[in-house]
Short mmCIF file of C-alpha atoms in Angstrom, two decimals:
data_model
loop_
_atom_site.label_atom_id
_atom_site.label_comp_id
_atom_site.label_asym_id
_atom_site.label_seq_id
_atom_site.Cartn_x
_atom_site.Cartn_y
_atom_site.Cartn_z
CA MET A 744 19.06 9.26 -22.84
CA PRO A 745 15.83 6.74 -23.09
CA GLU A 746 14.94 5.18 -20.30
CA ILE A 747 13.37 1.80 -19.21
CA GLN A 748 10.86 1.92 -16.35
CA ILE A 749 9.84 -1.16 -14.32
CA ASN A 750 6.28 -0.92 -12.79
CA THR A 751 6.63 -2.52 -9.65
CA GLU A 752 2.86 -3.07 -8.67
CA ALA A 753 2.29 -4.78 -12.02
CA VAL A 754 5.03 -7.25 -10.90
CA LEU A 755 3.66 -7.55 -7.47
CA HIS A 756 0.08 -8.13 -8.87
CA ASN A 757 1.61 -10.96 -11.21
CA LEU A 758 3.65 -12.67 -8.33
CA GLU A 759 0.54 -12.77 -6.41
CA VAL A 760 -1.50 -14.48 -9.04
CA ILE A 761 1.18 -16.76 -9.44
CA ARG A 762 1.20 -17.84 -6.21
CA GLY A 763 -2.05 -18.63 -6.02
CA LEU A 764 -1.88 -20.61 -9.33
CA GLU A 765 1.19 -22.61 -7.91
CA HIS A 766 -0.97 -24.67 -5.18
CA ALA A 767 -4.18 -25.10 -7.61
CA TRP A 768 -1.94 -26.54 -10.34
CA GLY A 769 0.88 -28.32 -8.59
CA PHE A 770 3.80 -26.72 -9.30
CA THR A 771 6.65 -23.83 -8.52
CA LEU A 772 7.69 -20.85 -10.28
CA LEU A 773 11.39 -20.33 -10.88
CA PRO A 774 11.11 -16.70 -12.29
CA VAL A 775 13.82 -16.59 -15.30
CA LEU A 776 14.65 -12.85 -15.23
CA LYS A 777 16.81 -13.05 -18.19
CA MET A 778 14.33 -10.31 -19.84
CA ALA A 779 15.14 -7.45 -17.45
CA ALA A 780 18.70 -8.83 -17.02
CA ALA A 781 17.84 -9.87 -13.49
CA HIS A 782 17.63 -6.07 -12.62
CA PRO A 783 18.10 -5.86 -8.22
CA GLY A 784 14.72 -3.64 -8.46
CA ILE A 785 12.87 -7.03 -9.37
CA THR A 786 15.44 -9.48 -7.82
CA ALA A 787 14.49 -7.15 -4.48
CA LEU A 788 10.86 -7.45 -4.77
CA LEU A 789 11.35 -11.22 -5.18
CA HIS A 790 13.25 -11.19 -2.00
CA ALA A 791 10.78 -8.88 -0.04
CA ARG A 792 8.11 -11.72 -0.90
CA GLY A 793 9.92 -14.39 0.82
CA ARG A 794 11.01 -15.68 -3.29
CA PRO A 795 14.88 -16.12 -2.86
CA SER A 796 15.28 -18.05 -5.77
CA TYR A 797 15.42 -16.53 -9.56
CA GLY A 798 16.89 -17.87 -12.86
CA VAL A 799 19.17 -15.77 -14.93
CA ALA A 800 20.47 -17.01 -18.57
CA ASP A 801 24.21 -16.06 -18.41
CA VAL A 802 27.09 -16.25 -16.10
CA ASP A 803 27.79 -12.44 -16.45
CA GLU A 804 24.22 -11.13 -16.68
CA HIS A 805 24.78 -9.58 -13.06
CA LEU A 806 27.37 -7.06 -14.71
CA ALA A 807 24.43 -5.52 -16.79
CA HIS A 808 23.69 -3.32 -13.29
CA SER A 809 26.74 -3.56 -11.26
CA SER A 810 30.55 -4.87 -11.54
CA HIS A 811 29.88 -6.45 -8.18
CA ALA A 812 29.91 -10.08 -8.43
CA PRO A 813 26.89 -11.02 -5.83
CA ASP A 814 27.03 -14.28 -3.87
CA SER A 815 25.46 -17.62 -4.78
CA GLU A 816 22.49 -17.59 -2.59
CA GLY A 817 19.03 -18.46 -4.73
CA ARG A 818 20.73 -17.42 -8.18
CA VAL A 819 19.60 -20.21 -11.11
CA LEU A 820 21.93 -20.52 -14.05
CA THR A 821 19.39 -21.93 -16.39
CA ASN A 822 21.74 -21.99 -20.01
CA ILE A 823 24.58 -24.43 -20.27
CA PRO A 824 27.82 -22.76 -19.14
CA PRO A 825 30.64 -23.05 -21.22
CA LEU A 826 33.49 -25.54 -19.68
CA HIS A 827 36.44 -22.51 -19.23
CA ARG A 828 33.90 -20.53 -17.03
CA THR A 829 32.85 -23.87 -14.50
CA ASP A 830 34.81 -22.09 -11.67
CA ASP A 831 32.50 -18.95 -11.79
CA VAL A 832 29.31 -20.93 -12.40
CA THR A 833 29.80 -22.93 -8.77
CA ARG A 834 30.92 -19.68 -7.14
CA LEU A 835 28.02 -17.48 -8.50
CA PHE A 836 25.22 -19.65 -8.37
CA GLU A 837 23.32 -22.48 -6.68
CA ARG A 838 22.71 -24.57 -9.51
CA SER A 839 23.50 -25.12 -13.44
CA ALA A 840 22.30 -27.00 -16.33
CA PHE A 841 24.49 -29.62 -18.28
CA SER A 842 23.95 -31.71 -21.33
CA ARG A 843 27.03 -33.90 -21.36
CA ALA A 844 29.22 -36.08 -18.91
CA GLU A 845 32.41 -33.43 -19.35
CA GLY A 846 30.15 -30.57 -18.78
CA PHE A 847 28.89 -32.24 -14.83
CA HIS A 848 32.36 -33.54 -14.47
CA ALA A 849 34.01 -29.89 -15.05
CA VAL A 850 31.23 -28.48 -12.27
CA ASP A 851 31.68 -30.90 -10.25
CA GLU A 852 35.34 -30.53 -10.07
CA ALA A 853 35.36 -26.82 -9.46
CA ALA A 854 32.42 -27.40 -6.27
CA ARG A 855 34.79 -29.70 -4.71
CA ARG A 856 38.01 -27.31 -5.25
CA GLN A 857 35.42 -24.59 -3.71
CA GLY A 858 34.63 -26.65 -0.78
CA ARG A 859 30.92 -26.44 -2.06
CA LYS A 860 28.01 -28.23 -2.71
CA HIS A 861 26.49 -27.74 -6.31
CA ALA A 862 22.75 -28.50 -7.83
CA ALA A 863 23.02 -30.12 -11.43
CA LEU A 864 20.25 -30.21 -14.12
CA LEU A 865 19.88 -32.26 -16.60
CA MET A 866 18.72 -30.69 -19.67
CA VAL A 867 16.74 -33.31 -22.34
CA ASP A 868 15.82 -32.44 -25.76
CA LEU A 869 11.98 -33.81 -26.26
CA GLY A 870 11.49 -31.67 -29.61
CA ASP A 871 12.55 -28.41 -29.52
CA MET A 872 16.39 -29.24 -30.49
CA ARG A 873 17.72 -25.69 -28.69
CA GLU A 874 19.88 -27.44 -26.06
CA GLY A 875 19.88 -30.70 -24.35
CA VAL A 876 20.96 -34.54 -24.53
CA PRO A 877 18.53 -36.28 -27.15
CA ALA A 878 15.92 -38.21 -24.82
CA PRO A 879 17.15 -42.02 -25.96
CA GLU A 880 20.37 -40.84 -24.81
CA ALA A 881 19.24 -39.40 -21.33
CA LEU A 882 19.39 -42.63 -19.24
CA ALA A 883 23.12 -43.63 -20.57
CA LEU A 884 24.19 -39.92 -19.40
CA LEU A 885 23.01 -40.10 -15.90
CA ARG A 886 24.71 -43.56 -15.47
CA LYS A 887 27.98 -41.89 -16.65
CA VAL A 888 27.29 -39.08 -13.92
CA ALA A 889 26.06 -41.45 -11.49
CA PRO A 890 28.84 -42.16 -9.26
CA ALA A 891 30.22 -38.39 -8.64
CA SER A 892 26.02 -37.46 -8.16
CA ARG A 893 26.02 -39.98 -5.24
CA ARG A 894 29.20 -39.05 -3.99
CA ALA A 895 27.99 -35.58 -3.71
CA CYS A 896 24.98 -36.39 -1.76
CA ARG A 897 27.61 -37.27 1.28
CA GLU A 898 29.75 -34.33 0.48
CA ASN A 899 31.26 -31.41 -1.54
CA GLY A 900 30.67 -31.51 -5.77
CA ALA A 901 27.64 -31.66 -8.18
CA ARG A 902 24.78 -33.52 -7.60
CA VAL A 903 21.86 -34.27 -10.41
CA ILE A 904 18.85 -32.85 -8.67
CA GLY A 905 16.75 -33.15 -11.46
CA LEU A 906 15.86 -33.07 -15.68
CA GLY A 907 14.48 -30.06 -17.31
CA VAL A 908 13.27 -29.44 -20.45
CA THR A 909 12.65 -26.33 -22.95
CA MET A 910 10.14 -25.67 -25.60
CA GLY A 911 8.87 -23.05 -27.42
CA CYS A 912 12.03 -21.09 -28.00
CA LEU A 913 13.98 -22.16 -30.94
CA TYR A 914 11.13 -23.97 -33.67
CA GLY A 915 7.95 -22.99 -31.53
CA THR A 916 7.49 -26.63 -30.07
CA CYS A 917 4.50 -27.35 -27.99
CA PRO A 918 4.01 -29.46 -25.01
CA ASP A 919 1.73 -32.83 -26.32
CA GLU A 920 0.89 -35.64 -25.13
CA GLU A 921 3.57 -37.77 -26.40
CA ASN A 922 6.39 -35.74 -25.68
CA MET A 923 5.11 -35.11 -22.10
CA ALA A 924 4.89 -39.16 -21.43
CA CYS A 925 8.31 -39.54 -22.94
CA LEU A 926 9.30 -37.18 -20.04
CA GLU A 927 7.55 -39.01 -17.26
CA ASP A 928 8.98 -42.23 -18.79
CA LEU A 929 12.60 -40.65 -18.32
CA ALA A 930 11.64 -39.28 -14.72
CA SER A 931 10.39 -42.82 -13.46
CA LYS A 932 13.68 -44.24 -14.84
CA ALA A 933 16.35 -41.82 -14.00
CA GLU A 934 16.78 -42.44 -10.43
CA ASN A 935 17.35 -46.02 -11.05
CA ALA A 936 19.93 -44.86 -13.32
CA LEU A 937 21.28 -42.30 -10.83
CA GLY A 938 21.03 -44.48 -7.92
CA HIS A 939 19.65 -41.57 -5.60
CA SER A 940 16.35 -39.60 -5.61
CA LEU A 941 15.32 -36.63 -7.94
CA ASN A 942 13.95 -33.45 -6.66
CA VAL A 943 12.80 -31.47 -9.53
CA ILE A 944 11.24 -31.97 -13.08
CA SER A 945 11.88 -28.12 -14.90
CA LEU A 946 10.05 -27.45 -17.76
CA GLY A 947 11.10 -24.14 -19.46
CA GLY A 948 9.35 -21.54 -21.86
CA THR A 949 5.64 -20.02 -21.48
CA VAL A 950 4.63 -22.29 -24.13
CA PHE A 951 3.73 -24.68 -21.10
CA TRP A 952 1.52 -22.66 -19.33
CA ASN A 953 -1.79 -22.47 -20.82
CA TRP A 954 -1.17 -26.13 -21.99
CA PHE A 955 -1.16 -26.90 -18.04
CA ALA A 956 -3.89 -24.73 -17.72
CA GLU A 957 -6.25 -26.24 -20.39
CA ARG A 958 -5.26 -29.53 -19.30
CA LYS A 959 -6.06 -29.67 -15.66
CA LYS A 960 -3.78 -32.35 -14.43
CA THR A 961 -0.19 -32.09 -13.79
CA LEU A 962 2.78 -35.04 -14.57
CA ARG A 963 3.19 -38.20 -12.71
CA LEU A 964 6.44 -37.53 -11.26
CA PRO A 965 8.32 -39.78 -8.71
CA ALA A 966 7.45 -39.67 -5.15
CA GLY A 967 8.97 -36.47 -3.62
CA CYS A 968 9.68 -34.88 -7.18
CA ALA A 969 8.60 -31.27 -7.63
CA LEU A 970 7.37 -29.91 -10.93
CA GLU A 971 8.96 -26.57 -11.55
CA PHE A 972 7.70 -23.95 -14.01
CA ARG A 973 11.15 -22.72 -15.60
CA MET A 974 9.60 -18.96 -16.90
CA GLY A 975 9.56 -15.28 -17.15
CA ASP A 976 6.84 -14.23 -18.86
CA PRO A 977 4.08 -14.70 -16.32
CA LEU A 978 5.72 -12.44 -13.86
CA LEU A 979 7.43 -9.91 -16.25
CA LEU A 980 5.44 -9.90 -19.59
CA GLY A 981 2.16 -10.89 -18.44
CA TYR A 982 1.19 -12.93 -21.75
CA ASP A 983 2.04 -15.81 -23.78
CA MET A 984 4.23 -14.67 -26.33
CA TYR A 985 4.36 -18.05 -28.17
CA ARG A 986 0.77 -17.50 -29.03
CA ASN A 987 0.48 -13.82 -28.42
CA LEU A 988 -2.65 -15.24 -26.36
CA PRO A 989 -3.53 -13.78 -22.76
CA LEU A 990 -2.22 -16.31 -19.71
CA GLN A 991 -5.03 -18.55 -18.48
CA GLY A 992 -5.92 -19.04 -14.57
CA GLY A 993 -5.57 -15.08 -13.68
CA ASP A 994 -5.88 -11.83 -14.62
CA PHE A 995 -1.95 -10.68 -15.46
CA ARG A 996 -1.02 -7.42 -15.89
CA ARG A 997 0.78 -6.36 -18.97
CA ASP A 998 2.05 -2.82 -18.12
CA THR A 999 5.09 -4.20 -16.10
CA PHE A 1000 7.40 -2.29 -18.56
CA ARG A 1001 7.46 1.17 -20.41
CA LEU A 1002 10.17 2.71 -22.24
CA SER A 1003 10.52 6.58 -22.10
CA ALA A 1004 12.22 8.92 -24.89
CA THR A 1005 12.62 12.75 -25.27
CA VAL A 1006 11.46 14.73 -28.15
CA LEU A 1007 14.71 16.53 -29.45
CA GLU A 1008 13.14 18.19 -32.25
CA VAL A 1009 9.52 18.91 -33.73
CA HIS A 1010 9.58 19.99 -37.83
CA ASP A 1011 6.98 20.13 -40.72
CA ARG A 1012 8.78 18.46 -43.51
CA ASP A 1013 7.89 17.95 -47.02
CA ILE A 1014 8.89 14.34 -47.17
CA ARG A 1015 9.47 12.89 -50.82
CA PRO A 1016 11.93 10.06 -51.81
CA PRO A 1017 15.49 11.35 -52.18
CA ARG A 1018 16.65 12.07 -56.13
CA HIS A 1019 19.87 9.70 -55.58
CA SER A 1020 20.30 7.45 -52.93
CA VAL A 1021 22.14 4.36 -51.52
CA HIS A 1022 21.66 1.88 -48.74
CA ASN A 1023 20.99 3.66 -45.34
CA GLY A 1024 22.71 3.08 -42.43
CA HIS A 1025 21.29 -0.35 -41.78
CA GLY A 1026 22.33 -1.48 -45.51
CA LEU A 1027 18.59 -1.36 -46.50
CA SER A 1028 17.31 0.40 -49.88
CA VAL A 1029 14.49 2.18 -48.11
CA ALA A 1030 11.90 4.82 -49.28
CA PRO A 1031 9.50 7.17 -47.09
CA LEU A 1032 6.29 5.27 -46.53
CA LEU A 1033 4.49 8.99 -45.42
CA THR A 1034 5.18 11.42 -48.19
CA GLY A 1035 3.80 15.37 -48.71
CA LYS A 1036 3.72 17.78 -46.04
CA ARG A 1037 4.15 15.95 -42.60
CA THR A 1038 5.15 17.06 -39.44
CA ARG A 1039 7.63 14.73 -37.67
CA ALA A 1040 9.63 14.63 -33.79
CA LEU A 1041 12.68 13.38 -33.37
CA ILE A 1042 13.40 11.17 -30.27
CA ASP A 1043 16.75 10.16 -28.85
CA CYS A 1044 16.13 6.56 -28.87
CA GLY A 1045 17.17 4.16 -31.67
CA SER A 1046 18.46 0.56 -32.68
CA LEU A 1047 21.46 0.67 -30.12
CA HIS A 1048 19.36 1.31 -27.06
CA THR A 1049 16.63 -0.87 -27.81
CA ASP A 1050 14.73 -3.16 -30.26
CA VAL A 1051 12.71 -0.16 -31.91
CA ALA A 1052 10.57 -2.49 -34.19
CA GLY A 1053 9.13 -3.96 -30.77
CA LEU A 1054 7.86 -0.71 -29.36
CA SER A 1055 4.14 0.06 -29.31
CA LEU A 1056 3.82 3.99 -29.01
CA GLN A 1057 0.96 4.85 -26.54
CA MET A 1058 0.24 8.35 -28.29
CA PRO A 1059 -3.29 8.59 -30.48
CA GLY A 1060 -2.40 9.51 -33.66
CA ALA A 1061 1.37 9.01 -33.73
CA GLU A 1062 3.42 6.30 -35.48
CA ILE A 1063 7.00 5.28 -35.62
CA VAL A 1064 8.28 5.81 -38.90
CA ASP A 1065 12.24 5.03 -39.09
CA PHE A 1066 14.66 5.12 -37.05
CA SER A 1067 19.01 4.90 -36.87
CA GLY A 1068 21.27 4.20 -34.16
CA ASN A 1069 20.44 6.52 -32.11
CA TYR A 1070 17.37 8.19 -33.26
CA ALA A 1071 13.71 7.04 -33.70
CA ILE A 1072 11.52 9.34 -36.46
CA LEU A 1073 7.91 9.71 -35.39
CA ASP A 1074 5.07 10.99 -37.51
CA VAL A 1075 2.87 13.16 -35.45
CA THR A 1076 0.60 14.67 -38.12
CA ASP A 1077 -2.36 13.58 -37.09
CA CYS A 1078 -1.86 13.75 -33.45
CA PRO A 1079 -4.35 15.93 -31.59
CA ARG A 1080 -1.40 17.96 -29.75
CA PRO A 1081 1.88 17.32 -31.56
CA PRO A 1082 4.49 16.67 -28.43
CA LEU A 1083 6.94 19.58 -27.51
CA VAL A 1084 10.71 19.67 -27.54
CA GLY A 1085 11.56 18.10 -24.23
CA GLU A 1086 8.50 16.21 -23.61
CA HIS A 1087 9.01 12.62 -22.82
CA VAL A 1088 6.83 10.17 -25.44
CA HIS A 1089 6.30 6.46 -23.61
CA PHE A 1090 5.92 3.11 -25.41
CA LEU A 1091 4.81 -0.20 -24.25
CA PRO A 1092 8.12 -2.38 -25.32
CA SER A 1093 8.01 -6.22 -26.49
CA TYR A 1094 10.04 -8.73 -24.76
CA TRP A 1095 12.95 -8.33 -26.99
CA ALA A 1096 12.92 -4.33 -26.83
CA VAL A 1097 13.47 -4.41 -22.95
CA ALA A 1098 16.22 -7.21 -23.31
CA ARG A 1099 18.01 -4.71 -25.18
CA ALA A 1100 17.32 -1.91 -23.02
CA CYS A 1101 18.07 -3.59 -20.11
CA ARG A 1102 21.66 -4.64 -21.44
CA VAL A 1103 22.75 -1.36 -22.77
CA PRO A 1104 24.69 0.72 -19.72
CA GLN A 1105 23.34 4.41 -21.73
CA VAL A 1106 19.65 3.56 -21.15
CA ILE A 1107 18.81 4.51 -17.44
CA LYS A 1108 16.48 2.09 -15.58
CA THR A 1109 14.14 2.88 -12.92
CA THR A 1110 11.56 1.86 -11.25
CA TYR A 1111 7.83 3.26 -10.71
CA THR A 1112 4.43 2.32 -9.12
CA ALA A 1113 1.19 2.66 -11.02
CA ARG A 1114 -2.34 1.25 -11.29
CA ASN A 1115 -3.75 -0.67 -13.94
CA THR A 1116 -5.43 1.20 -16.51
#
């Protein structure tokens, strides 16, 4: 079986870079671990460095690694949950997101039934149109939920602790002076609409990172309200995937993950288009790109295990030429030394290659330590 390997030294290096920038730029990072499906090896590193809080995108994300339902301490649900899961949301998470009054009240009722306090973040759409209440409707929504939120300041229930924005994910929308001024205006009026203070303004998406680095100043927020970066790429990916550029502010490592697969066959083949063909297993009509006498290696990693198109092969002279559900095909004709059957080949995986591999039970997940090369 293929194996996704987490380089703990690279993750810790990126965490230390982030720690220095939090003070310099005036933000706090909430690491979103969606890419790694909240792998316990990463959550353990965060806890060991005194950072118990982290974000996950799905109510059942922890089930990718265990059937055990962990307690809620430090765990934040970053996506808006369906109404029928609110009991699980308040049981498993300290904080969740909402964009409708019905969603907030469902979470509030669940928290009160369970005798818990729960933090709620109102998601506001400022232009990426993925989720959130449209900005012109945000204050009216806050007024609707204000009585329950004020009650939760004194007793169990859900309290609105801040505003959240996501950018970049759906349409690549970038922060700019106009949409950030709109956010500052909403934040200044939100406390009056609620009747109590806000704790946080949360910005989601690494598209915010380099914008803040270049702007060299933070947002104007209400007194006592913290700025939160809600993102995972600075910790787990090490670069700006939206712009395919380095993250500014520090020397981030990009070797946080590697994918390992085993060579099953190595054969010299005479590659030529078939005489008669239909669509292949992916429903596509394709022909081999490299024809003639070629040396090809078969490995035990296909589209059922990961996003094969997101794998960069770490082997000079070799390339991925095709794949099916369970296999990938490497052309190793130009390798100085073709791989042998039983050897492992390594890939640098993209965000989505890691995300899929971490959610497939058949893919082994391990940790290792490697210095930057």
